[in-house]
Amino acid sequence: MTDMSTAKMTLDWVPFTPKDVPLGHDISLLDLFWLVKQEHETCYLLESISHPRHQDRFHVLGFSPALLLSARGDTLTVTGRPEIMGRCFGTETDSLKIEGVNPYEYLSDNLDMNRGARSHQGGLIGLFCHEAMNYFEPSMKLEEHPVFEPFRLGLYLDGLILDTVTQSLSYYTYDEDRSEEVKALLSKLPLENSGGPVETRYLGASETEESFSKKVADTQQKICEGYSFQAEVGMKSYFEVKGDKFTAYKHLREVNPSPYMYYLQFGEQELFGASPEILISSKSGRILTTPTAGTIRRGADEAEDVALARQLLSDPKEIAEHNMLVDLHRNDISMVCQPGTVVVEDLMYVIKFSHVQHIVSNVVGVQARDKSGFDVLRCILPGGVVTGAPKIETVKIIDANEAQPRGPYGGAVGRFGFNGDCDFCLPIRSLFCDGDQCFAQTSAGVVYDSRPAHEYQEVQRKLDGMRKTLAKFAGEAQ
């Protein structure tokens, strides 16, 4: 490990246009990803399988990034191929630590991601935790999660893109051409079944209904004292998952198909989810965020679904909570948008998922010319829908309420693209694993007139999709 406290990092050597290699049509990216996982301990899959208005046409896969970048406190750790380290830092080594810096600001100050590529063609791809807020708000001193660093990103110089309209698969690369390796994997398709055996066991929750209700009451007291208008109260559910977690992910796709499906693997860390919500997206200078707040269960049939949606959109508490978060998102993105361009494009529509219905709004704006993708993510993380408003004081309430750091829950999963795009979903309805030890987290928005029993039921409904997914592979104990 080399200590280079004053090292500067550059991506100026990355070509503006990658090499493209067509690979064929009607290929299962899901099965291909499983084959990739067998050979590469660091990889990712981003796909979108429901709700056309929020669906991404392109599904993407990457493996064995050129560099891995992770943060702890005031230290950025970078590991990777020595020749790539040499191009980035001027010193060929397989790892280095850059100490005494704000790791996020270091990346923002040093990396120009506007390389001129098309969307989805590589970049920095990975995960930000809730505790990354420490890097954006100097007043915050949140305890970092013991396993999941505030952020972990891969620098991906090649990968695969599936165009779901034409069902065309292509490989791109800015550096080493690994298309022959990909073709060797493609020769193994189609698979009779991807995924190996998996066994799950429920280990318990961080809260009982009684303790959760007390935290709701404590939060309401803070609201009465003027510290917050609305605050999320959350709880963790713990699972042991042995075997091939990809098998569980495949079942999650069936149980809870969502517009932002993802699977990330960083060695022993494996994270997968079915997120209903984009945190923030900046594509070609257009910023979009979709505050999703207001929840009700699904009905037994279409008629009951409609009746429940009508009830949801007529509930004064749910409407007030949603409008509060729309205003918070408007204020957040106004910091990185051209003046006068931030508008609510679509206010309060309902999206139906497997177990719940949500109220959603689209808030859009035009990105200011002097702002980068790093500025865009910085303005909104952590998202208001999993914290509350006002954000800083409310996060302090959450920190006092929750006995353990949130980690990936409520952070961000996605990419800073080589074309300058910033595209991140909210990692909720997700499972976060370190080896066999995994957890999911759910939370409910608490306001002055919240009913604790109702809020507890809401967090249970939000957990239903993951609980049902893992129960399929459980023994009698679950």
mmCIF file of C-alpha atoms in Angstrom, residues 58-200:
data_model
loop_
_atom_site.group_PDB
_atom_site.id
_atom_site.type_symbol
_atom_site.label_atom_id
_atom_site.label_comp_id
_atom_site.label_asym_id
_atom_site.label_seq_id
_atom_site.Cartn_x
_atom_site.Cartn_y
_atom_site.Cartn_z
ATOM 1 C CA PHE A 58 -30.742 -0.051 -21.754
ATOM 2 C CA HIS A 59 -29.696 -2.764 -19.301
ATOM 3 C CA VAL A 60 -25.998 -2.846 -18.421
ATOM 4 C CA LEU A 61 -23.421 -5.258 -17.025
ATOM 5 C CA GLY A 62 -19.810 -4.806 -16.001
ATOM 6 C CA PHE A 63 -17.078 -6.891 -14.366
ATOM 7 C CA SER A 64 -13.574 -6.567 -12.898
ATOM 8 C CA PRO A 65 -13.221 -2.782 -13.016
ATOM 9 C CA ALA A 66 -9.866 -1.196 -13.757
ATOM 10 C CA LEU A 67 -9.863 0.478 -10.326
ATOM 11 C CA LEU A 68 -11.758 0.202 -7.048
ATOM 12 C CA LEU A 69 -12.227 3.370 -4.991
ATOM 13 C CA SER A 70 -13.539 3.365 -1.418
ATOM 14 C CA ALA A 71 -13.755 5.884 1.414
ATOM 15 C CA ARG A 72 -13.298 5.686 5.162
ATOM 16 C CA GLY A 73 -13.202 8.895 7.148
ATOM 17 C CA ASP A 74 -10.699 11.261 5.531
ATOM 18 C CA THR A 75 -9.003 8.533 3.476
ATOM 19 C CA LEU A 76 -9.625 7.483 -0.112
ATOM 20 C CA THR A 77 -8.276 4.022 -0.924
ATOM 21 C CA VAL A 78 -7.637 3.096 -4.556
ATOM 22 C CA THR A 79 -6.670 -0.363 -5.788
ATOM 23 C CA GLY A 80 -6.288 -1.698 -9.300
ATOM 24 C CA ARG A 81 -4.108 -2.712 -12.195
ATOM 25 C CA PRO A 82 -0.688 -1.040 -11.924
ATOM 26 C CA GLU A 83 -0.736 0.223 -15.526
ATOM 27 C CA ILE A 84 -4.076 1.969 -14.913
ATOM 28 C CA MET A 85 -2.819 3.367 -11.591
ATOM 29 C CA GLY A 86 0.175 4.715 -13.498
ATOM 30 C CA ARG A 87 -2.029 6.530 -16.011
ATOM 31 C CA CYS A 88 -4.229 7.952 -13.244
ATOM 32 C CA PHE A 89 -1.591 8.881 -10.664
ATOM 33 C CA GLY A 90 1.778 8.721 -12.434
ATOM 34 C CA THR A 91 2.936 5.856 -10.203
ATOM 35 C CA GLU A 92 2.546 2.184 -11.053
ATOM 36 C CA THR A 93 1.357 0.422 -7.904
ATOM 37 C CA ASP A 94 -1.503 -1.903 -7.130
ATOM 38 C CA SER A 95 -2.895 0.206 -4.263
ATOM 39 C CA LEU A 96 -2.557 3.559 -2.576
ATOM 40 C CA LYS A 97 -4.123 5.637 0.161
ATOM 41 C CA ILE A 98 -4.827 9.338 -0.188
ATOM 42 C CA GLU A 99 -5.168 10.655 3.354
ATOM 43 C CA GLY A 100 -6.278 13.896 4.950
ATOM 44 C CA VAL A 101 -8.880 14.643 2.275
ATOM 45 C CA ASN A 102 -12.625 14.692 1.847
ATOM 46 C CA PRO A 103 -12.743 11.636 -0.458
ATOM 47 C CA TYR A 104 -15.842 12.810 -2.324
ATOM 48 C CA GLU A 105 -14.485 16.319 -2.856
ATOM 49 C CA TYR A 106 -11.234 14.761 -4.037
ATOM 50 C CA LEU A 107 -13.052 12.905 -6.814
ATOM 51 C CA SER A 108 -15.138 15.948 -7.684
ATOM 52 C CA ASP A 109 -12.059 18.182 -7.899
ATOM 53 C CA ASN A 110 -9.877 15.762 -9.846
ATOM 54 C CA LEU A 111 -12.107 13.824 -12.225
ATOM 55 C CA ASP A 112 -13.602 15.291 -15.377
ATOM 56 C CA MET A 113 -16.268 12.763 -16.369
ATOM 57 C CA ASN A 114 -17.296 14.598 -19.535
ATOM 58 C CA ARG A 115 -15.463 12.302 -21.918
ATOM 59 C CA GLY A 116 -17.998 12.575 -24.736
ATOM 60 C CA ALA A 117 -19.210 8.969 -24.613
ATOM 61 C CA ARG A 118 -22.795 7.847 -25.015
ATOM 62 C CA SER A 119 -24.978 7.067 -22.021
ATOM 63 C CA HIS A 120 -24.275 3.788 -20.185
ATOM 64 C CA GLN A 121 -20.759 3.404 -21.602
ATOM 65 C CA GLY A 122 -18.759 3.016 -18.417
ATOM 66 C CA GLY A 123 -17.649 5.393 -15.718
ATOM 67 C CA LEU A 124 -17.715 5.247 -11.920
ATOM 68 C CA ILE A 125 -20.357 2.730 -10.880
ATOM 69 C CA GLY A 126 -21.261 1.553 -7.404
ATOM 70 C CA LEU A 127 -22.719 2.471 -4.061
ATOM 71 C CA PHE A 128 -23.061 5.373 -1.633
ATOM 72 C CA CYS A 129 -24.201 4.815 1.950
ATOM 73 C CA HIS A 130 -26.405 7.056 4.083
ATOM 74 C CA GLU A 131 -23.279 8.035 6.028
ATOM 75 C CA ALA A 132 -21.722 9.603 2.921
ATOM 76 C CA MET A 133 -23.685 12.649 4.096
ATOM 77 C CA ASN A 134 -20.631 13.391 6.281
ATOM 78 C CA TYR A 135 -18.811 14.451 3.113
ATOM 79 C CA PHE A 136 -21.548 16.901 2.071
ATOM 80 C CA GLU A 137 -22.485 18.439 5.424
ATOM 81 C CA PRO A 138 -19.534 19.476 7.637
ATOM 82 C CA SER A 139 -21.836 19.638 10.680
ATOM 83 C CA MET A 140 -22.625 15.915 10.421
ATOM 84 C CA LYS A 141 -20.471 13.331 12.210
ATOM 85 C CA LEU A 142 -22.456 10.152 11.539
ATOM 86 C CA GLU A 143 -20.903 6.889 12.668
ATOM 87 C CA GLU A 144 -19.838 4.874 9.630
ATOM 88 C CA HIS A 145 -21.230 1.415 9.056
ATOM 89 C CA PRO A 146 -18.709 -1.213 10.240
ATOM 90 C CA VAL A 147 -18.934 -3.204 6.985
ATOM 91 C CA PHE A 148 -20.109 -0.877 4.232
ATOM 92 C CA GLU A 149 -17.857 2.109 3.545
ATOM 93 C CA PRO A 150 -19.454 5.527 2.925
ATOM 94 C CA PHE A 151 -18.894 4.836 -0.752
ATOM 95 C CA ARG A 152 -17.403 2.163 -2.964
ATOM 96 C CA LEU A 153 -17.070 2.663 -6.717
ATOM 97 C CA GLY A 154 -15.544 0.790 -9.614
ATOM 98 C CA LEU A 155 -13.927 2.542 -12.559
ATOM 99 C CA TYR A 156 -15.378 0.533 -15.428
ATOM 100 C CA LEU A 157 -13.612 0.907 -18.778
ATOM 101 C CA ASP A 158 -15.648 -1.762 -20.543
ATOM 102 C CA GLY A 159 -18.961 -3.556 -20.240
ATOM 103 C CA LEU A 160 -22.080 -4.856 -21.946
ATOM 104 C CA ILE A 161 -25.223 -3.013 -22.999
ATOM 105 C CA LEU A 162 -28.530 -4.661 -23.899
ATOM 106 C CA ASP A 163 -30.916 -2.514 -25.935
ATOM 107 C CA THR A 164 -34.298 -3.847 -24.821
ATOM 108 C CA VAL A 165 -36.090 -2.349 -27.833
ATOM 109 C CA THR A 166 -34.043 -4.241 -30.424
ATOM 110 C CA GLN A 167 -32.812 -6.989 -28.050
ATOM 111 C CA SER A 168 -29.288 -6.245 -29.322
ATOM 112 C CA LEU A 169 -26.292 -6.912 -27.094
ATOM 113 C CA SER A 170 -23.027 -5.031 -27.581
ATOM 114 C CA TYR A 171 -19.685 -4.783 -25.837
ATOM 115 C CA TYR A 172 -17.759 -1.510 -25.460
ATOM 116 C CA THR A 173 -14.236 -0.772 -24.249
ATOM 117 C CA TYR A 174 -11.987 2.226 -23.769
ATOM 118 C CA ASP A 175 -8.937 0.117 -23.027
ATOM 119 C CA GLU A 176 -8.276 -3.633 -23.016
ATOM 120 C CA ASP A 177 -10.528 -5.580 -25.374
ATOM 121 C CA ARG A 178 -12.117 -8.463 -23.454
ATOM 122 C CA SER A 179 -14.764 -9.250 -26.044
ATOM 123 C CA GLU A 180 -13.312 -12.705 -26.708
ATOM 124 C CA GLU A 181 -13.763 -13.577 -23.036
ATOM 125 C CA VAL A 182 -17.373 -12.427 -23.280
ATOM 126 C CA LYS A 183 -17.910 -14.465 -26.440
ATOM 127 C CA ALA A 184 -16.596 -17.546 -24.645
ATOM 128 C CA LEU A 185 -19.269 -17.052 -21.982
ATOM 129 C CA LEU A 186 -21.924 -16.455 -24.630
ATOM 130 C CA SER A 187 -21.079 -19.825 -26.159
ATOM 131 C CA LYS A 188 -22.434 -21.435 -22.960
ATOM 132 C CA LEU A 189 -25.889 -19.920 -23.481
ATOM 133 C CA PRO A 190 -28.720 -20.694 -23.320
ATOM 134 C CA LEU A 191 -28.631 -22.086 -19.792
ATOM 135 C CA GLU A 192 -31.197 -24.525 -18.527
ATOM 136 C CA ASN A 193 -31.141 -22.626 -15.249
ATOM 137 C CA SER A 194 -28.862 -19.918 -13.877
ATOM 138 C CA GLY A 195 -28.276 -19.706 -10.155
ATOM 139 C CA GLY A 196 -27.183 -22.241 -7.594
ATOM 140 C CA PRO A 197 -28.768 -23.497 -4.376
ATOM 141 C CA VAL A 198 -29.503 -20.977 -1.631
ATOM 142 C CA GLU A 199 -30.817 -21.320 1.905
ATOM 143 C CA THR A 200 -32.191 -18.477 4.011
#
